[in-house]
PDB file of C-alpha atoms in Angstrom:
ATOM      1  CA  UNK A   1      -1.772  40.723 -33.733  1.00 55.00           C
ATOM      2  CA  UNK A   2      -4.638  43.196 -33.719  1.00 53.00           C
ATOM      3  CA  UNK A   3      -6.657  43.224 -29.974  1.00 48.00           C
ATOM      4  CA  UNK A   4      -9.791  41.354 -32.151  1.00 44.00           C
ATOM      5  CA  UNK A   5      -7.134  38.972 -33.187  1.00 49.00           C
ATOM      6  CA  UNK A   6      -6.845  38.347 -30.016  1.00 45.00           C
ATOM      7  CA  UNK A   7      -9.823  38.242 -28.553  1.00 46.00           C
ATOM      8  CA  UNK A   8     -11.530  36.410 -31.782  1.00 47.00           C
ATOM      9  CA  UNK A   9      -8.610  34.404 -31.648  1.00 48.00           C
ATOM     10  CA  UNK A  10      -7.077  33.608 -35.098  1.00 49.00           C
ATOM     11  CA  UNK A  11      -7.224  30.073 -37.155  1.00 49.00           C
ATOM     12  CA  UNK A  12      -3.490  29.235 -35.922  1.00 50.00           C
ATOM     13  CA  UNK A  13      -4.016  29.802 -32.928  1.00 47.00           C
ATOM     14  CA  UNK A  14      -5.293  27.130 -29.808  1.00 47.00           C
ATOM     15  CA  UNK A  15      -7.797  30.121 -28.232  1.00 46.00           C
ATOM     16  CA  UNK A  16     -10.004  30.008 -32.459  1.00 46.00           C
ATOM     17  CA  UNK A  17      -9.342  26.181 -32.445  1.00 47.00           C
ATOM     18  CA  UNK A  18     -11.550  25.689 -29.249  1.00 50.00           C
ATOM     19  CA  UNK A  19      -8.420  24.416 -27.289  1.00 48.00           C
ATOM     20  CA  UNK A  20      -7.410  25.866 -23.436  1.00 48.00           C
ATOM     21  CA  UNK A  21      -4.700  28.916 -24.069  1.00 46.00           C
ATOM     22  CA  UNK A  22      -1.439  28.153 -23.004  1.00 46.00           C
ATOM     23  CA  UNK A  23      -0.868  28.425 -18.334  1.00 44.00           C
ATOM     24  CA  UNK A  24       2.476  29.987 -17.549  1.00 43.00           C
ATOM     25  CA  UNK A  25       4.191  27.726 -16.757  1.00 42.00           C
ATOM     26  CA  UNK A  26       6.138  29.956 -14.411  1.00 44.00           C
ATOM     27  CA  UNK A  27       3.868  28.349 -12.271  1.00 49.00           C
ATOM     28  CA  UNK A  28       3.954  25.245 -11.619  1.00 50.00           C
ATOM     29  CA  UNK A  29       8.024  23.504 -10.502  1.00 51.00           C
ATOM     30  CA  UNK A  30       9.810  22.528 -13.061  1.00 55.00           C
ATOM     31  CA  UNK A  31       9.693  17.916 -13.112  1.00 59.00           C
ATOM     32  CA  UNK A  32       6.937  16.364 -12.244  1.00 74.00           C
ATOM     33  CA  UNK A  33       4.947  15.385  -9.581  1.00 81.00           C
ATOM     34  CA  UNK A  34       7.737  12.812  -6.263  1.00 90.00           C
ATOM     35  CA  UNK A  35       4.535  10.500  -5.125  1.00 92.00           C
ATOM     36  CA  UNK A  36       7.134   7.723  -6.533  1.00 93.00           C
ATOM     37  CA  UNK A  37      10.049   9.229  -4.164  1.00 95.00           C
ATOM     38  CA  UNK A  38       7.492   9.314  -1.537  1.00 96.00           C
ATOM     39  CA  UNK A  39       6.506   6.152  -1.263  1.00 95.00           C
ATOM     40  CA  UNK A  40       9.569   4.508  -2.227  1.00 96.00           C
ATOM     41  CA  UNK A  41      10.549   6.236   0.934  1.00 98.00           C
ATOM     42  CA  UNK A  42       7.747   5.155   2.783  1.00 97.00           C
ATOM     43  CA  UNK A  43       8.020   2.016   1.500  1.00 98.00           C
ATOM     44  CA  UNK A  44      11.475   1.298   2.891  1.00 98.00           C
ATOM     45  CA  UNK A  45      11.399   2.242   5.377  1.00 98.00           C
ATOM     46  CA  UNK A  46       8.234   0.738   6.959  1.00 98.00           C
ATOM     47  CA  UNK A  47      10.114  -2.512   5.909  1.00 98.00           C
ATOM     48  CA  UNK A  48      12.989  -2.036   7.826  1.00 98.00           C
ATOM     49  CA  UNK A  49      10.992  -1.125  10.885  1.00 98.00           C
ATOM     50  CA  UNK A  50       8.841  -4.221  10.492  1.00 98.00           C
ATOM     51  CA  UNK A  51      12.195  -6.820   9.795  1.00 98.00           C
ATOM     52  CA  UNK A  52      13.781  -4.919  13.104  1.00 98.00           C
ATOM     53  CA  UNK A  53      10.984  -5.434  15.226  1.00 97.00           C
ATOM     54  CA  UNK A  54      10.307  -8.899  14.065  1.00 97.00           C
ATOM     55  CA  UNK A  55      14.282  -9.877  14.328  1.00 96.00           C
ATOM     56  CA  UNK A  56      13.865  -8.194  17.827  1.00 96.00           C
ATOM     57  CA  UNK A  57      10.993 -10.392  19.129  1.00 96.00           C
ATOM     58  CA  UNK A  58      11.986 -14.017  17.672  1.00 96.00           C
ATOM     59  CA  UNK A  59      15.997 -13.196  18.810  1.00 95.00           C
ATOM     60  CA  UNK A  60      15.560 -10.845  21.837  1.00 94.00           C
ATOM     61  CA  UNK A  61      13.044 -10.262  24.094  1.00 93.00           C
ATOM     62  CA  UNK A  62      13.247 -11.950  27.131  1.00 92.00           C
ATOM     63  CA  UNK A  63      17.001 -12.076  26.689  1.00 94.00           C
ATOM     64  CA  UNK A  64      19.138  -9.831  28.539  1.00 93.00           C
ATOM     65  CA  UNK A  65      20.262  -6.600  26.563  1.00 92.00           C
ATOM     66  CA  UNK A  66      23.198  -6.920  23.748  1.00 93.00           C
ATOM     67  CA  UNK A  67      25.469  -4.205  24.518  1.00 94.00           C
ATOM     68  CA  UNK A  68      26.721  -2.587  21.045  1.00 93.00           C
ATOM     69  CA  UNK A  69      29.107   0.905  22.440  1.00 92.00           C
ATOM     70  CA  UNK A  70      29.798  -0.352  26.277  1.00 87.00           C
ATOM     71  CA  UNK A  71      26.908   0.882  28.497  1.00 87.00           C
ATOM     72  CA  UNK A  72      26.136   3.477  25.870  1.00 94.00           C
ATOM     73  CA  UNK A  73      23.782   2.159  24.136  1.00 96.00           C
ATOM     74  CA  UNK A  74      22.410  -1.516  23.735  1.00 96.00           C
ATOM     75  CA  UNK A  75      19.535  -3.262  22.129  1.00 95.00           C
ATOM     76  CA  UNK A  76      17.301  -4.015  24.280  1.00 94.00           C
ATOM     77  CA  UNK A  77      13.716  -5.504  23.947  1.00 95.00           C
ATOM     78  CA  UNK A  78      10.638  -3.489  25.335  1.00 93.00           C
ATOM     79  CA  UNK A  79       7.161  -3.262  24.617  1.00 93.00           C
ATOM     80  CA  UNK A  80       5.786   0.282  24.876  1.00 89.00           C
ATOM     81  CA  UNK A  81       2.413   1.682  25.430  1.00 85.00           C
ATOM     82  CA  UNK A  82       2.529   5.367  25.376  1.00 77.00           C
ATOM     83  CA  UNK A  83       5.277   7.478  23.575  1.00 74.00           C
ATOM     84  CA  UNK A  84       8.528   8.481  23.751  1.00 64.00           C
ATOM     85  CA  UNK A  85       9.945   8.164  27.609  1.00 58.00           C
ATOM     86  CA  UNK A  86       7.469   5.871  28.428  1.00 63.00           C
ATOM     87  CA  UNK A  87       5.079   9.130  28.167  1.00 70.00           C
ATOM     88  CA  UNK A  88       0.821   8.628  27.515  1.00 69.00           C
ATOM     89  CA  UNK A  89       1.022   4.828  28.401  1.00 71.00           C
ATOM     90  CA  UNK A  90      -3.431   5.384  29.185  1.00 70.00           C
ATOM     91  CA  UNK A  91      -4.023   7.287  25.947  1.00 74.00           C
ATOM     92  CA  UNK A  92      -2.427   4.098  23.442  1.00 77.00           C
ATOM     93  CA  UNK A  93      -5.601   4.969  21.360  1.00 80.00           C
ATOM     94  CA  UNK A  94      -4.634   8.705  21.081  1.00 84.00           C
ATOM     95  CA  UNK A  95      -1.662   7.646  19.835  1.00 82.00           C
ATOM     96  CA  UNK A  96      -3.740   5.488  17.042  1.00 84.00           C
ATOM     97  CA  UNK A  97      -6.148   7.684  16.324  1.00 88.00           C
ATOM     98  CA  UNK A  98      -3.034  11.321  15.943  1.00 87.00           C
ATOM     99  CA  UNK A  99      -1.068   8.693  13.593  1.00 88.00           C
ATOM    100  CA  UNK A 100      -3.878   7.822  11.394  1.00 91.00           C
ATOM    101  CA  UNK A 101      -4.519  11.419  11.042  1.00 93.00           C
ATOM    102  CA  UNK A 102      -0.623  11.823   9.911  1.00 92.00           C
ATOM    103  CA  UNK A 103      -1.505   9.833   7.418  1.00 93.00           C
ATOM    104  CA  UNK A 104      -3.674  11.317   6.046  1.00 94.00           C
ATOM    105  CA  UNK A 105      -2.500  14.518   6.108  1.00 93.00           C
ATOM    106  CA  UNK A 106       0.133  12.785   3.820  1.00 94.00           C
ATOM    107  CA  UNK A 107      -1.822  11.118   1.417  1.00 92.00           C
ATOM    108  CA  UNK A 108      -3.724  14.371   1.020  1.00 91.00           C
ATOM    109  CA  UNK A 109      -0.471  16.825   0.704  1.00 89.00           C
ATOM    110  CA  UNK A 110       1.253  14.094  -2.057  1.00 90.00           C
ATOM    111  CA  UNK A 111      -1.322  15.807  -4.387  1.00 88.00           C
ATOM    112  CA  UNK A 112       0.487  18.779  -5.168  1.00 89.00           C
ATOM    113  CA  UNK A 113       3.708  17.701  -4.103  1.00 93.00           C
ATOM    114  CA  UNK A 114       7.292  18.636  -6.521  1.00 93.00           C
ATOM    115  CA  UNK A 115       9.340  18.710  -3.970  1.00 93.00           C
ATOM    116  CA  UNK A 116      12.377  16.123  -3.953  1.00 94.00           C
ATOM    117  CA  UNK A 117      13.494  17.344  -0.237  1.00 96.00           C
ATOM    118  CA  UNK A 118       9.975  17.114   1.319  1.00 95.00           C
ATOM    119  CA  UNK A 119       9.056  14.012  -0.578  1.00 96.00           C
ATOM    120  CA  UNK A 120      12.056  12.307   1.105  1.00 97.00           C
ATOM    121  CA  UNK A 121      11.051  13.545   4.598  1.00 97.00           C
ATOM    122  CA  UNK A 122       7.003  13.132   4.086  1.00 96.00           C
ATOM    123  CA  UNK A 123       8.347   9.041   3.172  1.00 97.00           C
ATOM    124  CA  UNK A 124      10.393   9.089   6.290  1.00 97.00           C
ATOM    125  CA  UNK A 125       7.174  10.110   8.129  1.00 96.00           C
ATOM    126  CA  UNK A 126       5.084   7.914   6.348  1.00 97.00           C
ATOM    127  CA  UNK A 127       6.665   5.092   6.760  1.00 97.00           C
ATOM    128  CA  UNK A 128       7.493   5.803  10.422  1.00 96.00           C
ATOM    129  CA  UNK A 129       3.881   6.262  10.693  1.00 94.00           C
ATOM    130  CA  UNK A 130       3.145   2.969   9.265  1.00 96.00           C
ATOM    131  CA  UNK A 131       5.300   1.031  11.442  1.00 96.00           C
ATOM    132  CA  UNK A 132       3.878   2.108  14.475  1.00 93.00           C
ATOM    133  CA  UNK A 133       1.032   1.884  13.407  1.00 93.00           C
ATOM    134  CA  UNK A 134       0.667  -1.776  12.938  1.00 95.00           C
ATOM    135  CA  UNK A 135       2.131  -2.798  15.817  1.00 94.00           C
ATOM    136  CA  UNK A 136      -0.958  -0.316  17.373  1.00 91.00           C
ATOM    137  CA  UNK A 137      -3.480  -2.157  15.254  1.00 92.00           C
ATOM    138  CA  UNK A 138      -1.947  -5.935  15.750  1.00 94.00           C
ATOM    139  CA  UNK A 139       0.206  -6.663  18.448  1.00 93.00           C
ATOM    140  CA  UNK A 140      -0.892  -7.287  21.844  1.00 91.00           C
ATOM    141  CA  UNK A 141      -3.367  -6.165  24.227  1.00 88.00           C
ATOM    142  CA  UNK A 142      -5.449  -5.524  21.841  1.00 87.00           C
ATOM    143  CA  UNK A 143      -6.049  -3.814  18.333  1.00 87.00           C
ATOM    144  CA  UNK A 144      -6.227  -0.020  18.495  1.00 82.00           C
ATOM    145  CA  UNK A 145      -3.771  -0.474  21.728  1.00 84.00           C
ATOM    146  CA  UNK A 146      -0.886  -2.694  20.900  1.00 89.00           C
ATOM    147  CA  UNK A 147       2.585  -1.890  22.513  1.00 91.00           C
ATOM    148  CA  UNK A 148       4.742  -0.220  20.359  1.00 94.00           C
ATOM    149  CA  UNK A 149       8.444  -2.458  19.562  1.00 96.00           C
ATOM    150  CA  UNK A 150      11.365  -0.421  20.725  1.00 95.00           C
ATOM    151  CA  UNK A 151      14.655  -1.519  20.812  1.00 96.00           C
ATOM    152  CA  UNK A 152      17.547   1.177  20.281  1.00 95.00           C
ATOM    153  CA  UNK A 153      18.842   2.032  24.247  1.00 94.00           C
ATOM    154  CA  UNK A 154      20.720   4.617  24.575  1.00 95.00           C
ATOM    155  CA  UNK A 155      22.418   5.411  28.006  1.00 93.00           C
ATOM    156  CA  UNK A 156      20.185   8.456  29.728  1.00 91.00           C
ATOM    157  CA  UNK A 157      17.628   7.935  26.702  1.00 90.00           C
ATOM    158  CA  UNK A 158      13.942   6.759  26.052  1.00 89.00           C
ATOM    159  CA  UNK A 159      14.164   3.854  24.007  1.00 92.00           C
ATOM    160  CA  UNK A 160      13.169   3.251  20.725  1.00 94.00           C
ATOM    161  CA  UNK A 161      12.897   2.127  17.326  1.00 96.00           C
ATOM    162  CA  UNK A 162      13.465   2.579  13.272  1.00 97.00           C
ATOM    163  CA  UNK A 163      10.085   4.019  13.018  1.00 96.00           C
ATOM    164  CA  UNK A 164      10.591   6.399  15.734  1.00 94.00           C
ATOM    165  CA  UNK A 165      13.289   8.063  14.367  1.00 95.00           C
ATOM    166  CA  UNK A 166      12.530   7.980  10.559  1.00 97.00           C
ATOM    167  CA  UNK A 167       9.947  10.264  12.292  1.00 94.00           C
ATOM    168  CA  UNK A 168      12.191  12.195  13.835  1.00 94.00           C
ATOM    169  CA  UNK A 169      14.167  12.530  10.536  1.00 97.00           C
ATOM    170  CA  UNK A 170      11.658  13.579   9.248  1.00 97.00           C
ATOM    171  CA  UNK A 171      10.224  15.675  11.229  1.00 95.00           C
ATOM    172  CA  UNK A 172      12.975  17.589  11.053  1.00 97.00           C
ATOM    173  CA  UNK A 173      13.588  17.455   7.965  1.00 97.00           C
ATOM    174  CA  UNK A 174      10.671  19.384   7.298  1.00 96.00           C
ATOM    175  CA  UNK A 175      11.667  22.517  10.024  1.00 96.00           C
ATOM    176  CA  UNK A 176      15.101  22.906   7.911  1.00 97.00           C
ATOM    177  CA  UNK A 177      12.811  22.819   4.339  1.00 96.00           C
ATOM    178  CA  UNK A 178      10.082  25.860   6.010  1.00 93.00           C
ATOM    179  CA  UNK A 179      13.676  27.124   7.277  1.00 94.00           C
ATOM    180  CA  UNK A 180      14.996  28.106   3.902  1.00 94.00           C
ATOM    181  CA  UNK A 181      11.633  28.760   2.832  1.00 93.00           C
ATOM    182  CA  UNK A 182      10.582  25.481   0.348  1.00 93.00           C
ATOM    183  CA  UNK A 183       6.907  24.424   0.585  1.00 92.00           C
ATOM    184  CA  UNK A 184       6.089  20.571  -0.733  1.00 91.00           C
ATOM    185  CA  UNK A 185       5.071  22.119  -4.023  1.00 88.00           C
ATOM    186  CA  UNK A 186       8.735  23.452  -5.022  1.00 87.00           C
ATOM    187  CA  UNK A 187       8.355  26.811  -4.639  1.00 90.00           C
ATOM    188  CA  UNK A 188       9.963  29.028  -2.601  1.00 89.00           C
ATOM    189  CA  UNK A 189       9.183  32.401  -0.921  1.00 82.00           C
ATOM    190  CA  UNK A 190      11.741  34.567   1.243  1.00 76.00           C
ATOM    191  CA  UNK A 191       9.961  36.143   3.968  1.00 65.00           C
TER     192      UNK A 191
END
């Protein structure tokens, strides 16, 4: 092809027909967006958390703890106004706003999500954040001040729930993916 043909375009090229030139396909990772995976994982984590809390409130609250592994692990229903280890009990509204911010950030990241591991990690974070946010909004003592239902009680550790577990697992996965150099858009960088 001559220089003139490349600039003007020949009748059989997309440029000549008024179409946009083809973009370099190596710029974007192969495979489609992983939004469906993100939302499926989030829905699964959220549903497990919601159902487990409903069972705990109905069957375990105001009752003796159930010992699962001797004294090392038990199920014991508590209402937690703060964060892990009961920290920040006076900051319930702030924890609610943090959960909302996490959800907004994840929704914005979803637009450029092409990595399956990142979709799983963000789905776990989203499902966990939604689970605890639901408690903060709908449980007593009131909207944005609700206490989270926690029930998994390992010996010498904080009592937590399945939403907390999803958040921690998602966070650990994000740290591992970052160390491996995998970005949410599917690109890998070596630093």
